[in-house]
CSV table of C-alpha atoms in Angstrom, one decimal:
chain,number,residue,atom,x,y,z
A,7,GLN,CA,-7.3,-0.3,-15.9
A,8,LYS,CA,-3.8,-0.3,-14.3
A,9,GLU,CA,-2.6,-3.8,-13.6
A,10,VAL,CA,0.4,-4.9,-11.6
A,11,GLU,CA,1.4,-8.5,-11.8
A,12,GLN,CA,3.4,-10.4,-9.2
A,13,ASN,CA,3.8,-14.1,-8.7
A,14,SER,CA,2.1,-14.8,-5.4
A,15,GLY,CA,4.6,-17.5,-4.5
A,16,PRO,CA,5.6,-18.6,-2.0
A,17,LEU,CA,9.2,-18.1,-3.1
A,18,SER,CA,11.3,-20.3,-0.8
A,19,VAL,CA,15.1,-19.6,-0.6
A,20,PRO,CA,17.8,-20.8,1.8
A,21,GLU,CA,19.4,-18.5,4.2
A,22,GLY,CA,22.3,-16.6,2.6
A,23,ALA,CA,20.9,-17.0,-1.0
A,24,ILE,CA,19.7,-14.3,-3.3
A,25,ALA,CA,16.0,-13.8,-3.5
A,26,SER,CA,14.6,-12.4,-6.8
A,27,LEU,CA,11.2,-10.8,-6.8
A,28,ASN,CA,9.6,-9.7,-10.1
A,29,CYS,CA,6.8,-7.4,-11.1
A,30,THR,CA,5.3,-6.3,-14.4
A,31,TYR,CA,2.9,-3.3,-14.9
A,32,SER,CA,0.6,-2.2,-17.6
A,33,ASP,CA,0.6,1.6,-17.2
A,34,ARG,CA,3.3,3.0,-19.5
A,35,GLY,CA,2.9,6.4,-17.8
A,36,SER,CA,4.2,5.0,-14.5
A,37,GLN,CA,6.9,7.2,-13.0
A,38,SER,CA,8.0,6.0,-9.6
A,39,PHE,CA,8.2,2.4,-8.5
A,40,PHE,CA,8.0,1.4,-4.9
A,41,TRP,CA,8.8,-1.9,-3.1
A,42,TYR,CA,7.0,-2.4,0.2
A,43,ARG,CA,7.6,-5.2,2.7
A,44,GLN,CA,4.6,-6.4,4.7
A,45,TYR,CA,4.9,-8.9,7.6
A,46,SER,CA,1.9,-11.0,8.4
A,47,GLY,CA,-0.6,-8.9,10.3
A,48,LYS,CA,1.3,-5.7,9.9
A,49,SER,CA,1.1,-2.7,7.6
A,50,PRO,CA,3.4,-2.2,4.6
A,51,GLU,CA,6.7,-0.5,5.1
A,52,LEU,CA,8.7,1.1,2.3
A,53,ILE,CA,12.1,-0.5,1.6
A,54,MET,CA,13.0,0.9,-1.9
A,55,PHE,CA,11.9,3.3,-4.6
A,56,ILE,CA,13.3,3.7,-8.1
A,57,TYR,CA,12.3,6.0,-10.9
A,58,SER,CA,15.2,5.7,-13.5
A,59,ASN,CA,16.0,2.8,-15.7
A,60,GLY,CA,18.8,0.6,-14.3
A,61,ASP,CA,19.8,-0.5,-10.9
A,62,LYS,CA,19.5,1.1,-7.5
A,63,GLU,CA,21.3,-0.5,-4.5
A,64,ASP,CA,20.6,0.1,-0.8
A,65,GLY,CA,22.4,-2.3,1.5
A,66,ARG,CA,21.3,-5.9,0.7
A,67,PHE,CA,18.5,-4.7,-1.6
A,68,THR,CA,18.8,-3.9,-5.3
A,69,ALA,CA,15.9,-2.6,-7.3
A,70,GLN,CA,16.0,-2.9,-11.1
A,71,LEU,CA,13.8,-1.0,-13.5
A,72,ASN,CA,13.3,-1.5,-17.3
A,73,LYS,CA,10.6,0.9,-18.4
A,74,ALA,CA,10.7,-0.4,-22.0
A,75,SER,CA,9.8,-3.9,-20.8
A,76,GLN,CA,7.5,-2.5,-18.1
A,77,TYR,CA,9.3,-4.6,-15.6
A,78,VAL,CA,10.7,-4.0,-12.1
A,79,SER,CA,12.4,-6.4,-9.8
A,80,LEU,CA,13.9,-6.5,-6.3
A,81,LEU,CA,16.9,-8.6,-5.4
A,82,ILE,CA,17.7,-9.4,-1.8
A,83,ARG,CA,21.3,-10.6,-1.2
A,84,ASP,CA,22.3,-12.7,1.7
A,85,SER,CA,18.7,-13.4,2.6
A,86,GLN,CA,17.9,-13.8,6.3
A,87,PRO,CA,14.9,-15.5,8.0
A,88,SER,CA,13.8,-12.0,9.1
A,89,ASP,CA,13.3,-11.2,5.4
A,90,SER,CA,10.4,-13.6,5.3
A,91,ALA,CA,7.4,-11.5,4.4
A,92,THR,CA,5.2,-10.4,1.5
A,93,TYR,CA,6.8,-8.0,-0.9
A,94,LEU,CA,4.5,-5.6,-2.7
A,95,CYS,CA,5.3,-3.8,-5.9
A,96,ALA,CA,3.7,-0.4,-6.4
A,97,PRO,CA,4.1,1.7,-9.6
A,98,THR,CA,2.8,5.2,-9.4
A,99,SER,CA,1.4,7.5,-12.1
A,100,GLY,CA,-0.1,10.8,-12.5
A,101,GLY,CA,0.9,14.1,-10.8
A,102,SER,CA,-0.3,12.8,-7.5
A,103,TYR,CA,2.0,9.7,-7.5
A,104,ILE,CA,-0.9,7.4,-6.5
A,105,PRO,CA,0.6,3.9,-6.0
A,106,THR,CA,-1.2,0.9,-7.5
A,107,PHE,CA,-0.3,-2.3,-5.6
A,108,GLY,CA,0.2,-5.8,-6.8
A,109,ARG,CA,-1.0,-8.6,-4.7
A,110,GLY,CA,2.5,-9.3,-3.5
A,111,THR,CA,5.0,-12.2,-3.5
A,112,SER,CA,5.4,-14.2,-0.3
A,113,LEU,CA,9.0,-14.9,0.5
A,114,ILE,CA,10.2,-17.6,2.9
A,115,VAL,CA,13.8,-17.7,3.9
A,116,HIS,CA,14.6,-21.0,5.6
A,117,PRO,CA,17.6,-21.6,7.9
B,21,GLY,CA,3.0,12.4,16.1
B,22,ALA,CA,5.9,10.1,15.3
B,23,GLY,CA,3.9,7.9,12.9
B,24,VAL,CA,0.5,7.5,11.2
B,25,SER,CA,-2.1,6.6,13.8
B,26,GLN,CA,-5.3,4.8,13.1
B,27,SER,CA,-8.2,4.0,15.3
B,28,PRO,CA,-9.9,1.9,16.2
B,29,ARG,CA,-7.4,-1.0,15.7
B,30,TYR,CA,-10.2,-3.5,15.4
B,31,LYS,CA,-13.9,-2.9,14.7
B,32,VAL,CA,-16.7,-5.5,14.6
B,33,ALA,CA,-19.9,-4.2,13.1
B,34,LYS,CA,-23.2,-5.8,12.6
B,35,ARG,CA,-24.4,-5.8,9.0
B,36,GLY,CA,-26.2,-2.5,8.3
B,37,GLN,CA,-24.4,-0.6,10.9
B,38,ASP,CA,-22.5,2.6,10.1
B,39,VAL,CA,-18.8,2.9,11.0
B,40,ALA,CA,-16.2,5.6,11.2
B,41,LEU,CA,-12.5,5.0,10.9
B,42,ARG,CA,-10.0,7.6,11.9
B,43,CYS,CA,-6.5,8.4,10.5
B,44,ASP,CA,-4.1,10.8,12.2
B,45,PRO,CA,-1.2,11.4,9.8
B,46,ILE,CA,2.3,12.4,10.6
B,47,SER,CA,2.3,16.1,11.5
B,48,GLY,CA,2.7,18.4,8.5
B,49,HIS,CA,2.1,15.6,6.0
B,50,VAL,CA,0.2,17.0,3.0
B,51,SER,CA,-0.8,13.9,1.2
B,52,LEU,CA,-3.1,11.3,2.7
B,53,PHE,CA,-4.4,8.1,1.2
B,54,TRP,CA,-6.9,5.4,2.2
B,55,TYR,CA,-6.5,1.9,1.0
B,56,GLN,CA,-8.6,-1.3,1.5
B,57,GLN,CA,-6.8,-4.6,1.9
B,58,ALA,CA,-8.6,-7.9,1.7
B,59,LEU,CA,-7.0,-11.0,3.0
B,60,GLY,CA,-4.3,-12.3,0.7
B,61,GLN,CA,-4.5,-9.3,-1.6
B,62,GLY,CA,-2.5,-6.1,-2.1
B,63,PRO,CA,-3.9,-2.8,-0.9
B,64,GLU,CA,-6.6,-1.3,-3.2
B,65,PHE,CA,-6.7,2.4,-3.6
B,66,LEU,CA,-9.8,4.2,-2.2
B,67,THR,CA,-9.2,7.9,-2.1
B,68,TYR,CA,-6.5,10.6,-1.9
B,69,PHE,CA,-6.4,14.0,-0.2
B,70,GLN,CA,-4.0,16.8,-0.6
B,71,ASN,CA,-4.5,19.0,2.5
B,72,GLU,CA,-8.3,19.3,2.8
B,73,ALA,CA,-9.0,18.7,-0.9
B,74,GLN,CA,-10.1,15.3,-1.9
B,75,LEU,CA,-8.4,15.1,-5.3
B,76,ASP,CA,-9.3,11.5,-6.2
B,77,LYS,CA,-12.1,9.3,-4.9
B,78,SER,CA,-12.3,7.0,-7.9
B,79,GLY,CA,-11.5,3.9,-5.7
B,80,LEU,CA,-14.5,4.2,-3.4
B,81,PRO,CA,-16.5,1.1,-4.1
B,82,SER,CA,-20.0,2.6,-3.6
B,83,ASP,CA,-21.8,5.6,-2.4
B,84,ARG,CA,-21.8,4.0,1.0
B,85,PHE,CA,-18.2,5.0,1.4
B,86,PHE,CA,-17.4,8.6,2.3
B,87,ALA,CA,-14.1,10.2,3.3
B,88,GLU,CA,-13.3,13.7,4.7
B,89,ARG,CA,-10.3,15.7,5.9
B,90,PRO,CA,-11.9,19.0,6.8
B,91,GLU,CA,-8.9,20.7,8.3
B,92,GLY,CA,-6.2,19.1,6.3
B,93,SER,CA,-4.9,16.9,9.1
B,94,VAL,CA,-7.1,14.1,10.6
B,95,SER,CA,-9.1,12.1,8.1
B,96,THR,CA,-12.2,10.0,8.7
B,97,LEU,CA,-13.4,7.2,6.4
B,98,LYS,CA,-17.1,6.5,6.9
B,99,ILE,CA,-18.9,3.4,5.7
B,100,GLN,CA,-22.7,3.4,5.9
B,101,ARG,CA,-24.9,0.3,6.1
B,102,THR,CA,-21.9,-2.0,6.2
B,103,GLN,CA,-22.0,-5.2,4.2
B,104,GLN,CA,-20.0,-8.4,4.7
B,105,GLU,CA,-17.9,-7.6,1.7
B,106,ASP,CA,-16.7,-4.5,3.5
B,107,SER,CA,-14.7,-6.8,5.9
B,108,ALA,CA,-11.1,-5.9,5.3
B,109,VAL,CA,-8.1,-4.0,6.7
B,110,TYR,CA,-8.4,-0.3,6.0
B,111,LEU,CA,-5.0,1.4,5.7
B,112,CYS,CA,-4.1,5.0,5.8
B,113,ALA,CA,-0.9,6.4,4.4
B,114,SER,CA,0.6,9.9,4.4
B,115,SER,CA,3.6,11.8,3.0
B,116,LEU,CA,5.2,15.2,3.4
B,117,GLY,CA,4.9,16.2,-0.2
B,118,THR,CA,3.7,14.5,-3.4
B,119,GLY,CA,4.9,11.1,-2.3
B,120,VAL,CA,7.5,10.7,-5.0
B,121,ARG,CA,9.7,9.0,-2.4
B,122,GLY,CA,6.9,6.8,-1.0
B,123,TYR,CA,4.4,6.9,1.8
B,124,THR,CA,4.2,5.9,5.5
B,125,PHE,CA,1.4,3.6,6.4
B,126,GLY,CA,-0.5,3.4,9.7
B,127,SER,CA,-1.2,0.1,11.4
B,128,GLY,CA,-4.6,-0.1,9.9
B,129,THR,CA,-8.1,-0.8,11.1
B,130,ARG,CA,-9.4,-4.4,10.8
B,131,LEU,CA,-13.1,-4.2,10.1
B,132,THR,CA,-15.2,-7.3,10.5
B,133,VAL,CA,-18.9,-7.2,9.5
B,134,VAL,CA,-21.0,-9.9,11.0
C-alpha cells in the first residue's frame, strides 16, 4: 500500500511570507515527485516536479527532495492571496509513472 | 484540442442507473489516467491507458466500473448500477509520453447519485 502523508491544514500565512508545505511517502521506489495546486472546485494543475535529491527552484517556488528520508517539500516565497489553494503532493513509481496523491494541504494567504 | 476535455461537466444519476463519462485528451497524448476525487480528499487512481492498452486497472473499486479507450484517443469510464458512494468528481489526465514531467488534468465530471 503506497501512502502519501500531508498535513491537511489549513496552513495560514501572511502575505509576503514563506509558506512551507511538507509531504512524506512510503514507497521507496518512487522516482518522480509532483506538486499540484488545486483551487476550490477546479482540477489540479501541475506547478513543480522533481526527481533528484536536493532543491529545484522555479520562480517563487522551490521543491526539496530527500529520498533517504522519503520527504519532499514545497516552499512558496513572497506568498500572495492568489496562492490560497490546496497543494497536492504526488510521488510516482513504476515504469508508467503513476502518481499517488496525498489528501493535500490547504494554504490560506491572508492580506 | 488545447486541453483535456471532459463531459458531462455535471451528472445526477438515480441509484441503480448506469452512467458514462467521457474524456477527450490533448491530441497526440499517449498516456491517459482516470482518478476519483471525493470531497476533501486527494485524487484516487482508478485506471491507466497507454494508447488503447489498459495497462493498469488496479484502482477500479468494483466490477461495476469499466473503462475503455478503443482507438487510443477518447476514453469512456462507465459505472453500472450506480451507488451513493460513487458520488465524487471523476478526473481524467493525459500526457504526451510516460508522464515523467507530469500530467494535464481535465475539468472533471461531478457525479451525484441520489
